[in-house]
GROMACS .gro file of C-alpha atoms in nm:
model
  215
    1ALA     CA    1   1.691  -6.986  -3.587
    2ALA     CA    2   1.791  -6.910  -3.232
    3ALA     CA    3   1.758  -6.560  -3.101
    4GLN     CA    4   2.066  -6.409  -2.945
    5THR     CA    5   1.897  -6.393  -2.602
    6GLY     CA    6   1.739  -6.696  -2.445
    7ALA     CA    7   1.808  -7.055  -2.544
    8PRO     CA    8   1.588  -7.243  -2.791
    9ALA     CA    9   1.396  -7.541  -2.665
   10ALA     CA   10   1.561  -7.879  -2.704
   11SER     CA   11   1.411  -8.135  -2.936
   12SER     CA   12   1.250  -8.445  -2.790
   13GLU     CA   13   1.568  -8.637  -2.872
   14SER     CA   14   1.816  -8.385  -2.731
   15GLU     CA   15   1.833  -8.283  -2.366
   16LEU     CA   16   1.950  -7.925  -2.317
   17LYS     CA   17   2.111  -7.849  -1.979
   18SER     CA   18   2.209  -7.502  -1.861
   19LEU     CA   19   2.558  -7.474  -1.710
   20GLY     CA   20   2.521  -7.106  -1.627
   21GLN     CA   21   2.667  -6.789  -1.780
   22GLU     CA   22   2.529  -6.873  -2.125
   23ARG     CA   23   2.693  -7.215  -2.131
   24TYR     CA   24   2.487  -7.522  -2.217
   25GLN     CA   25   2.533  -7.894  -2.250
   26VAL     CA   26   2.366  -8.085  -2.533
   27GLY     CA   27   2.442  -8.453  -2.493
   28ARG     CA   28   2.824  -8.446  -2.464
   29ILE     CA   29   2.859  -8.113  -2.643
   30VAL     CA   30   2.947  -7.806  -2.436
   31VAL     CA   31   2.826  -7.479  -2.587
   32ASP     CA   32   2.957  -7.136  -2.488
   33ARG     CA   33   2.721  -6.879  -2.637
   34ARG     CA   34   2.931  -6.584  -2.523
   35ALA     CA   35   3.235  -6.717  -2.709
   36ARG     CA   36   3.006  -6.846  -2.988
   37SER     CA   37   3.180  -7.183  -2.983
   38PHE     CA   38   3.119  -7.543  -2.882
   39SER     CA   39   3.333  -7.853  -2.830
   40VAL     CA   40   3.250  -8.213  -2.916
   41PRO     CA   41   3.437  -8.526  -2.800
   42GLY     CA   42   3.527  -8.796  -3.047
   43LEU     CA   43   3.815  -8.997  -3.188
   44VAL     CA   44   4.032  -9.037  -3.495
   45HIS     CA   45   3.842  -9.289  -3.706
   46VAL     CA   46   4.001  -9.324  -4.052
   47VAL     CA   47   4.342  -9.208  -4.177
   48GLY     CA   48   4.533  -9.317  -4.487
   49LYS     CA   49   4.220  -9.418  -4.682
   50PRO     CA   50   3.991  -9.223  -4.917
   51LEU     CA   51   3.792  -8.962  -4.723
   52GLU     CA   52   3.483  -8.757  -4.810
   53TYR     CA   53   3.381  -8.645  -4.462
   54LEU     CA   54   3.557  -8.471  -4.180
   55ALA     CA   55   3.318  -8.607  -3.917
   56THR     CA   56   3.024  -8.843  -3.879
   57THR     CA   57   2.833  -8.989  -3.587
   58LYS     CA   58   2.913  -9.332  -3.445
   59GLY     CA   59   2.800  -9.596  -3.692
   60GLY     CA   60   2.701  -9.336  -3.951
   61MET     CA   61   2.641  -9.459  -4.306
   62LYS     CA   62   2.954  -9.279  -4.429
   63ALA     CA   63   3.174  -9.352  -4.127
   64TYR     CA   64   3.407  -9.562  -4.345
   65GLU     CA   65   3.507  -9.241  -4.531
   66SER     CA   66   3.516  -9.010  -4.228
   67MET     CA   67   3.834  -8.895  -4.058
   68LEU     CA   68   3.662  -8.834  -3.723
   69GLU     CA   69   3.385  -9.007  -3.533
   70LEU     CA   70   3.204  -8.780  -3.289
   71ASP     CA   71   3.016  -8.892  -2.980
   72VAL     CA   72   2.692  -8.709  -3.062
   73THR     CA   73   2.373  -8.742  -3.262
   74ALA     CA   74   2.322  -8.519  -3.562
   75SER     CA   75   2.026  -8.350  -3.390
   76GLU     CA   76   2.249  -8.263  -3.093
   77PHE     CA   77   2.518  -8.126  -3.324
   78ASN     CA   78   2.266  -7.916  -3.514
   79LEU     CA   79   2.109  -7.784  -3.193
   80ALA     CA   80   2.455  -7.671  -3.080
   81CYS     CA   81   2.492  -7.485  -3.411
   82ILE     CA   82   2.153  -7.317  -3.360
   83LEU     CA   83   2.256  -7.212  -3.010
   84LEU     CA   84   2.543  -7.020  -3.172
   85GLY     CA   85   2.293  -6.835  -3.388
   86LEU     CA   86   2.369  -7.026  -3.709
   87GLU     CA   87   2.093  -7.057  -3.964
   88ARG     CA   88   2.063  -7.162  -4.325
   89ASP     CA   89   2.137  -6.902  -4.589
   90ALA     CA   90   1.817  -6.816  -4.778
   91LYS     CA   91   2.024  -6.791  -5.098
   92GLN     CA   92   2.144  -7.150  -5.079
   93VAL     CA   93   2.115  -7.340  -5.407
   94PRO     CA   94   1.832  -7.591  -5.453
   95LEU     CA   95   1.896  -7.937  -5.313
   96GLY     CA   96   1.947  -8.100  -5.652
   97GLN     CA   97   2.224  -7.856  -5.747
   98PHE     CA   98   2.458  -7.913  -5.453
   99ARG     CA   99   2.706  -8.122  -5.651
  100GLN     CA  100   2.698  -7.888  -5.952
  101VAL     CA  101   2.774  -7.549  -5.794
  102PRO     CA  102   3.135  -7.441  -5.737
  103ARG     CA  103   3.059  -7.277  -5.402
  104LEU     CA  104   2.795  -7.326  -5.130
  105VAL     CA  105   2.680  -7.025  -4.931
  106GLY     CA  106   2.614  -7.001  -4.560
  107PRO     CA  107   2.746  -6.857  -4.234
  108ARG     CA  108   3.113  -6.938  -4.194
  109VAL     CA  109   3.251  -7.143  -3.906
  110ASN     CA  110   3.601  -7.232  -3.793
  111LEU     CA  111   3.684  -7.595  -3.713
  112SER     CA  112   3.975  -7.710  -3.499
  113ILE     CA  113   4.093  -8.050  -3.377
  114VAL     CA  114   4.246  -8.088  -3.031
  115TRP     CA  115   4.430  -8.385  -2.881
  116MET     CA  116   4.691  -8.458  -2.617
  117ASP     CA  117   5.045  -8.513  -2.746
  118LYS     CA  118   5.297  -8.629  -2.485
  119GLY     CA  119   5.104  -8.457  -2.212
  120LYS     CA  120   5.062  -8.132  -2.403
  121ARG     CA  121   4.746  -8.001  -2.565
  122ARG     CA  122   4.780  -7.971  -2.941
  123MET     CA  123   4.530  -7.786  -3.160
  124VAL     CA  124   4.531  -7.759  -3.539
  125PRO     CA  125   4.280  -7.625  -3.793
  126ALA     CA  126   4.066  -7.914  -3.910
  127ALA     CA  127   4.163  -7.860  -4.274
  128GLU     CA  128   4.530  -7.892  -4.183
  129GLY     CA  129   4.468  -8.230  -4.022
  130LEU     CA  130   4.249  -8.344  -4.312
  131LEU     CA  131   4.465  -8.259  -4.611
  132ASN     CA  132   4.762  -8.478  -4.693
  133PRO     CA  133   5.033  -8.314  -4.909
  134GLU     CA  134   4.897  -8.470  -5.230
  135ALA     CA  135   4.548  -8.324  -5.187
  136ASP     CA  136   4.439  -8.069  -5.447
  137SER     CA  137   4.360  -7.799  -5.187
  138LYS     CA  138   4.567  -7.605  -4.937
  139PRO     CA  139   4.446  -7.588  -4.574
  140ASP     CA  140   4.444  -7.208  -4.561
  141THR     CA  141   4.205  -7.192  -4.858
  142VAL     CA  142   3.935  -7.413  -4.703
  143GLU     CA  143   3.620  -7.238  -4.581
  144TRP     CA  144   3.354  -7.422  -4.380
  145VAL     CA  145   2.989  -7.312  -4.392
  146TYR     CA  146   2.677  -7.413  -4.201
  147ILE     CA  147   2.411  -7.557  -4.433
  148GLY     CA  148   2.186  -7.733  -4.179
  149SER     CA  149   2.120  -8.057  -4.370
  150PRO     CA  150   1.872  -7.915  -4.624
  151ALA     CA  151   1.800  -8.267  -4.749
  152SER     CA  152   1.589  -8.295  -4.431
  153ASP     CA  153   1.322  -8.085  -4.602
  154PHE     CA  154   1.245  -8.391  -4.814
  155HIS     CA  155   1.251  -8.651  -4.536
  156GLY     CA  156   1.015  -8.739  -4.255
  157ARG     CA  157   1.293  -8.682  -4.002
  158PHE     CA  158   1.622  -8.496  -3.978
  159ALA     CA  159   1.823  -8.643  -4.266
  160ALA     CA  160   2.160  -8.612  -4.090
  161ASP     CA  161   2.028  -8.836  -3.812
  162GLN     CA  162   1.960  -9.104  -4.071
  163THR     CA  163   2.292  -9.075  -4.251
  164GLY     CA  164   2.516  -8.968  -3.960
  165THR     CA  165   2.685  -8.709  -4.182
  166LEU     CA  166   2.794  -8.409  -3.973
  167ILE     CA  167   3.074  -8.236  -4.165
  168GLY     CA  168   3.159  -8.312  -4.527
  169PHE     CA  169   3.357  -8.164  -4.813
  170VAL     CA  170   3.200  -8.312  -5.130
  171HIS     CA  171   2.878  -8.106  -5.117
  172ASP     CA  172   2.652  -8.367  -4.958
  173ALA     CA  173   2.317  -8.203  -4.880
  174ASN     CA  174   2.269  -8.438  -4.585
  175SER     CA  175   2.558  -8.274  -4.398
  176ILE     CA  176   2.520  -8.001  -4.136
  177ILE     CA  177   2.849  -7.826  -4.217
  178GLU     CA  178   3.022  -7.845  -4.556
  179ALA     CA  179   3.331  -7.705  -4.723
  180ALA     CA  180   3.214  -7.403  -4.924
  181VAL     CA  181   3.424  -7.525  -5.218
  182PRO     CA  182   3.438  -7.904  -5.261
  183ILE     CA  183   3.765  -8.082  -5.190
  184GLY     CA  184   3.876  -8.379  -5.397
  185LEU     CA  185   3.546  -8.403  -5.585
  186GLY     CA  186   3.613  -8.607  -5.899
  187ALA     CA  187   3.945  -8.727  -5.759
  188TYR     CA  188   3.836  -8.997  -5.515
  189GLY     CA  189   4.119  -9.101  -5.285
  190SER     CA  190   4.312  -8.776  -5.310
  191VAL     CA  191   4.217  -8.679  -4.951
  192ARG     CA  192   4.337  -8.925  -4.686
  193GLY     CA  193   4.425  -8.725  -4.374
  194HIS     CA  194   4.758  -8.579  -4.268
  195ALA     CA  195   5.036  -8.784  -4.106
  196MET     CA  196   5.045  -8.530  -3.821
  197LEU     CA  197   4.729  -8.682  -3.678
  198PRO     CA  198   4.755  -8.921  -3.384
  199PRO     CA  199   4.677  -9.292  -3.441
  200VAL     CA  200   4.329  -9.420  -3.520
  201GLY     CA  201   4.130  -9.455  -3.199
  202THR     CA  202   4.297  -9.158  -3.028
  203PRO     CA  203   4.049  -8.935  -2.839
  204ILE     CA  204   4.010  -8.587  -2.986
  205GLU     CA  205   3.793  -8.282  -2.940
  206LEU     CA  206   3.639  -8.092  -3.230
  207ILE     CA  207   3.589  -7.721  -3.166
  208VAL     CA  208   3.338  -7.526  -3.374
  209ASP     CA  209   3.326  -7.149  -3.354
  210VAL     CA  210   3.156  -6.880  -3.555
  211ALA     CA  211   3.395  -6.710  -3.794
  212ASN     CA  212   3.460  -6.344  -3.715
  213ALA     CA  213   3.287  -6.371  -3.377
  214ALA     CA  214   3.393  -6.105  -3.130
  215ARG     CA  215   3.641  -6.232  -2.871
   0.00000   0.00000   0.00000
């Protein structure tokens, strides 16, 4: 994991550029280490259809069930998480038990979606934008945790790069961030995105920040 002073080296696939004052750019991600947050550009990809992922990469294997499509690679997204000091929890359940456990463990993060609405900047918690009224969870109960795509331990390369899965909520071990408690698992189609979201294709920004970080 990244130390709190000094930036980790970029992977061969991800160029890391210093912007000064502990700010970095990884692909199109802008990381602010002092604020312990980063922002990622993307767009609204699927609304009104069954969802199992909050965000995937462009052309990801699960993009058809992802509310957002982000303009990054999974390696870039994970490097941004490492820059914030996030690392896998050593007490995480074994890979094969991800779908069986009621709660995943890991450092908590906050997720927000930002878009322009009639010339004004609008920001909502990601869970609020994800959950339609019929979903079996309430937005204020959703907790997001960093898991770091542990399925990669069993692949020759970073698994999330192969699948494109960035943020999920059905306990997919290929994801980098997951909902601590699964949402809609066993009730496929119950999560479809909230009507508050702008139309499909609208540019958005996803903001990730470390929960309980000092401001």
